[in-house]
Amino acid sequence: DAGVTQSPTHLIKTRGQHVTLRCSPISGHKSVSWYQQVLGQGPQFIFQYYEKEERGRGNFPDRFSARQFPNYSSELNVNALLLGDSALYLCASSLVIWGYDGGYTFGSGTRLTVV
Amino acid sequence: TQLLEQSPQFLSIQEGENLTVYCNSSSVFSSLQWYRQEPGEGPVLLVTVVTGGEVKKLKRLTFQFGDARKDSSLHITAAQPGDTGLYLCAGAGQNFVFGPGTRLSVLP
């Protein structure tokens, strides 16, 4: 069984550009969450989607948006990139919302560098 | 806003030593999870604790959930170099929040 897959694995963008990150959850998992992890810190919650609906949003600006598709895959979009957006972006999938069934399975992340 | 604190922030020990890391909050969580993360990888779930006072063992790792479901501890017996990594606690409540992590280094 494939785990959570994220693409691309690494990305370099220029300030002001737009980026789209993609995530495919484990087959059968209906919940996808996005986290931002800055070097040396714990992951910070960005979005939670369950059954294609947004169920939670962290304290991030409106430049960050996401959506979940009918096949439960998800995209995270970031507009007008800032240097401070440089981070590891993690996608996590779970069977039910908030991982109440036993936690999240994380992908390996997308390393975004903004220059 | 629910917050989790972890201590210590950094820990460097010799192989064979025992250690305990702590996860604390002023908020009550319905469940708490521990993850281990290695450089360049996503966190990997170690355990989920749900009931106040619950103790779970995973080989040399012992996890405890506080009676009030506000705190948790992770105890490692006879640490090995393979235990090196970032240990994160995460709580499910209003949202799902992570602590800042404890970076453990086990020296051979």
mmCIF file of C-alpha atoms in Angstrom, chain A:
data_model
loop_
_atom_site.group_PDB
_atom_site.id
_atom_site.type_symbol
_atom_site.label_atom_id
_atom_site.label_comp_id
_atom_site.label_asym_id
_atom_site.label_seq_id
_atom_site.Cartn_x
_atom_site.Cartn_y
_atom_site.Cartn_z
ATOM 1 C CA ASP A 1 0.000 0.000 0.000
ATOM 2 C CA ALA A 2 1.332 3.415 -0.916
ATOM 3 C CA GLY A 3 1.695 5.843 1.948
ATOM 4 C CA VAL A 4 0.984 9.545 1.777
ATOM 5 C CA THR A 5 2.668 10.971 -1.291
ATOM 6 C CA GLN A 6 3.597 14.606 -1.719
ATOM 7 C CA SER A 7 4.902 16.433 -4.749
ATOM 8 C CA PRO A 8 7.201 18.013 -5.503
ATOM 9 C CA THR A 9 9.778 16.991 -2.906
ATOM 10 C CA HIS A 10 11.796 20.182 -3.279
ATOM 11 C CA LEU A 11 10.940 23.553 -4.763
ATOM 12 C CA ILE A 12 12.693 26.890 -5.126
ATOM 13 C CA LYS A 13 10.584 29.970 -5.796
ATOM 14 C CA THR A 14 11.148 33.711 -5.969
ATOM 15 C CA ARG A 15 9.440 36.210 -3.675
ATOM 16 C CA GLY A 16 6.034 37.206 -5.011
ATOM 17 C CA GLN A 17 5.491 34.008 -6.957
ATOM 18 C CA HIS A 18 2.743 31.461 -6.464
ATOM 19 C CA VAL A 19 3.186 27.809 -5.515
ATOM 20 C CA THR A 20 0.963 24.723 -5.563
ATOM 21 C CA LEU A 21 1.785 21.693 -3.444
ATOM 22 C CA ARG A 22 0.048 18.370 -3.920
ATOM 23 C CA CYS A 23 -0.832 15.491 -1.635
ATOM 24 C CA SER A 24 -2.339 12.053 -2.162
ATOM 25 C CA PRO A 25 -3.625 10.432 1.028
ATOM 26 C CA ILE A 26 -3.583 6.774 1.902
ATOM 27 C CA SER A 27 -6.306 4.897 0.041
ATOM 28 C CA GLY A 28 -9.512 5.019 2.059
ATOM 29 C CA HIS A 29 -8.475 8.018 4.140
ATOM 30 C CA LYS A 30 -10.923 10.865 3.843
ATOM 31 C CA SER A 31 -9.144 13.486 5.910
ATOM 32 C CA VAL A 32 -6.151 15.524 4.793
ATOM 33 C CA SER A 33 -4.339 18.115 6.844
ATOM 34 C CA TRP A 34 -1.568 20.507 5.957
ATOM 35 C CA TYR A 35 1.197 21.646 8.271
ATOM 36 C CA GLN A 36 4.086 24.067 7.963
ATOM 37 C CA GLN A 37 7.284 23.176 9.746
ATOM 38 C CA VAL A 38 9.996 25.789 10.002
ATOM 39 C CA LEU A 39 13.467 24.445 10.722
ATOM 40 C CA GLY A 40 13.891 23.629 14.385
ATOM 41 C CA GLN A 41 10.208 23.928 15.274
ATOM 42 C CA GLY A 42 7.185 21.670 15.525
ATOM 43 C CA PRO A 43 4.614 21.531 12.716
ATOM 44 C CA GLN A 44 2.084 24.369 12.636
ATOM 45 C CA PHE A 45 -1.460 23.572 11.560
ATOM 46 C CA ILE A 46 -2.610 25.241 8.330
ATOM 47 C CA PHE A 47 -5.734 23.438 7.101
ATOM 48 C CA GLN A 48 -7.852 20.367 7.741
ATOM 49 C CA TYR A 49 -10.131 18.915 5.078
ATOM 50 C CA TYR A 50 -12.587 16.106 5.579
ATOM 51 C CA GLU A 51 -14.929 14.785 2.928
ATOM 52 C CA LYS A 52 -13.893 17.648 0.644
ATOM 53 C CA GLU A 53 -14.926 20.333 3.098
ATOM 54 C CA GLU A 54 -12.690 22.630 5.097
ATOM 55 C CA ARG A 55 -13.026 21.639 8.741
ATOM 56 C CA GLY A 56 -10.302 23.714 10.284
ATOM 57 C CA ARG A 57 -7.967 26.580 9.549
ATOM 58 C CA GLY A 58 -4.879 27.637 11.447
ATOM 59 C CA ASN A 59 -3.537 31.121 11.998
ATOM 60 C CA PHE A 60 -2.200 31.709 8.498
ATOM 61 C CA PRO A 61 -2.865 34.640 6.148
ATOM 62 C CA ASP A 62 -5.327 34.505 3.279
ATOM 63 C CA ARG A 63 -2.405 33.974 0.909
ATOM 64 C CA PHE A 64 -2.707 30.337 1.943
ATOM 65 C CA SER A 65 -5.572 28.326 0.487
ATOM 66 C CA ALA A 66 -6.329 24.673 -0.090
ATOM 67 C CA ARG A 67 -8.868 22.324 -1.508
ATOM 68 C CA GLN A 68 -9.692 18.636 -1.502
ATOM 69 C CA PHE A 69 -10.779 16.812 -4.627
ATOM 70 C CA PRO A 70 -13.401 14.055 -5.050
ATOM 71 C CA ASN A 71 -10.639 11.430 -4.917
ATOM 72 C CA TYR A 72 -9.559 12.956 -1.555
ATOM 73 C CA SER A 73 -6.259 14.254 -2.867
ATOM 74 C CA SER A 74 -5.475 17.819 -1.908
ATOM 75 C CA GLU A 75 -3.652 20.938 -3.032
ATOM 76 C CA LEU A 76 -2.152 23.693 -0.934
ATOM 77 C CA ASN A 77 -1.726 27.021 -2.685
ATOM 78 C CA VAL A 78 0.372 29.922 -1.482
ATOM 79 C CA ASN A 79 0.252 33.290 -3.247
ATOM 80 C CA ALA A 80 2.657 36.223 -3.101
ATOM 81 C CA LEU A 81 5.423 34.171 -1.539
ATOM 82 C CA LEU A 82 7.518 35.715 1.213
ATOM 83 C CA LEU A 83 10.966 34.673 2.432
ATOM 84 C CA GLY A 84 9.304 33.559 5.664
ATOM 85 C CA ASP A 85 7.251 30.978 3.785
ATOM 86 C CA SER A 86 10.387 28.874 3.392
ATOM 87 C CA ALA A 87 9.651 25.676 5.275
ATOM 88 C CA LEU A 88 8.859 21.984 5.070
ATOM 89 C CA TYR A 89 5.188 21.590 4.154
ATOM 90 C CA LEU A 90 3.723 18.374 5.469
ATOM 91 C CA CYS A 91 0.563 16.631 4.426
ATOM 92 C CA ALA A 92 -1.089 14.157 6.767
ATOM 93 C CA SER A 93 -3.951 11.805 6.120
ATOM 94 C CA SER A 94 -6.239 9.982 8.493
ATOM 95 C CA LEU A 95 -9.329 7.861 8.299
ATOM 96 C CA VAL A 96 -11.459 10.314 10.227
ATOM 97 C CA ILE A 97 -11.204 13.954 11.158
ATOM 98 C CA TRP A 98 -8.367 15.099 13.408
ATOM 99 C CA GLY A 99 -6.868 11.633 13.391
ATOM 100 C CA TYR A 100 -9.136 10.529 16.216
ATOM 101 C CA ASP A 101 -8.953 6.969 14.937
ATOM 102 C CA GLY A 102 -5.326 6.669 15.869
ATOM 103 C CA GLY A 103 -3.283 9.469 14.527
ATOM 104 C CA TYR A 104 -2.016 10.824 11.318
ATOM 105 C CA THR A 105 0.175 9.323 8.634
ATOM 106 C CA PHE A 106 2.481 11.964 7.278
ATOM 107 C CA GLY A 107 4.108 12.298 3.907
ATOM 108 C CA SER A 108 7.787 13.146 3.609
ATOM 109 C CA GLY A 109 6.929 16.745 2.871
ATOM 110 C CA THR A 110 7.751 19.380 0.279
ATOM 111 C CA ARG A 111 10.765 21.517 1.069
ATOM 112 C CA LEU A 112 9.962 25.025 -0.180
ATOM 113 C CA THR A 113 12.712 27.607 -0.421
ATOM 114 C CA VAL A 114 11.788 31.191 -1.252
ATOM 115 C CA VAL A 115 14.653 33.372 -2.489
#
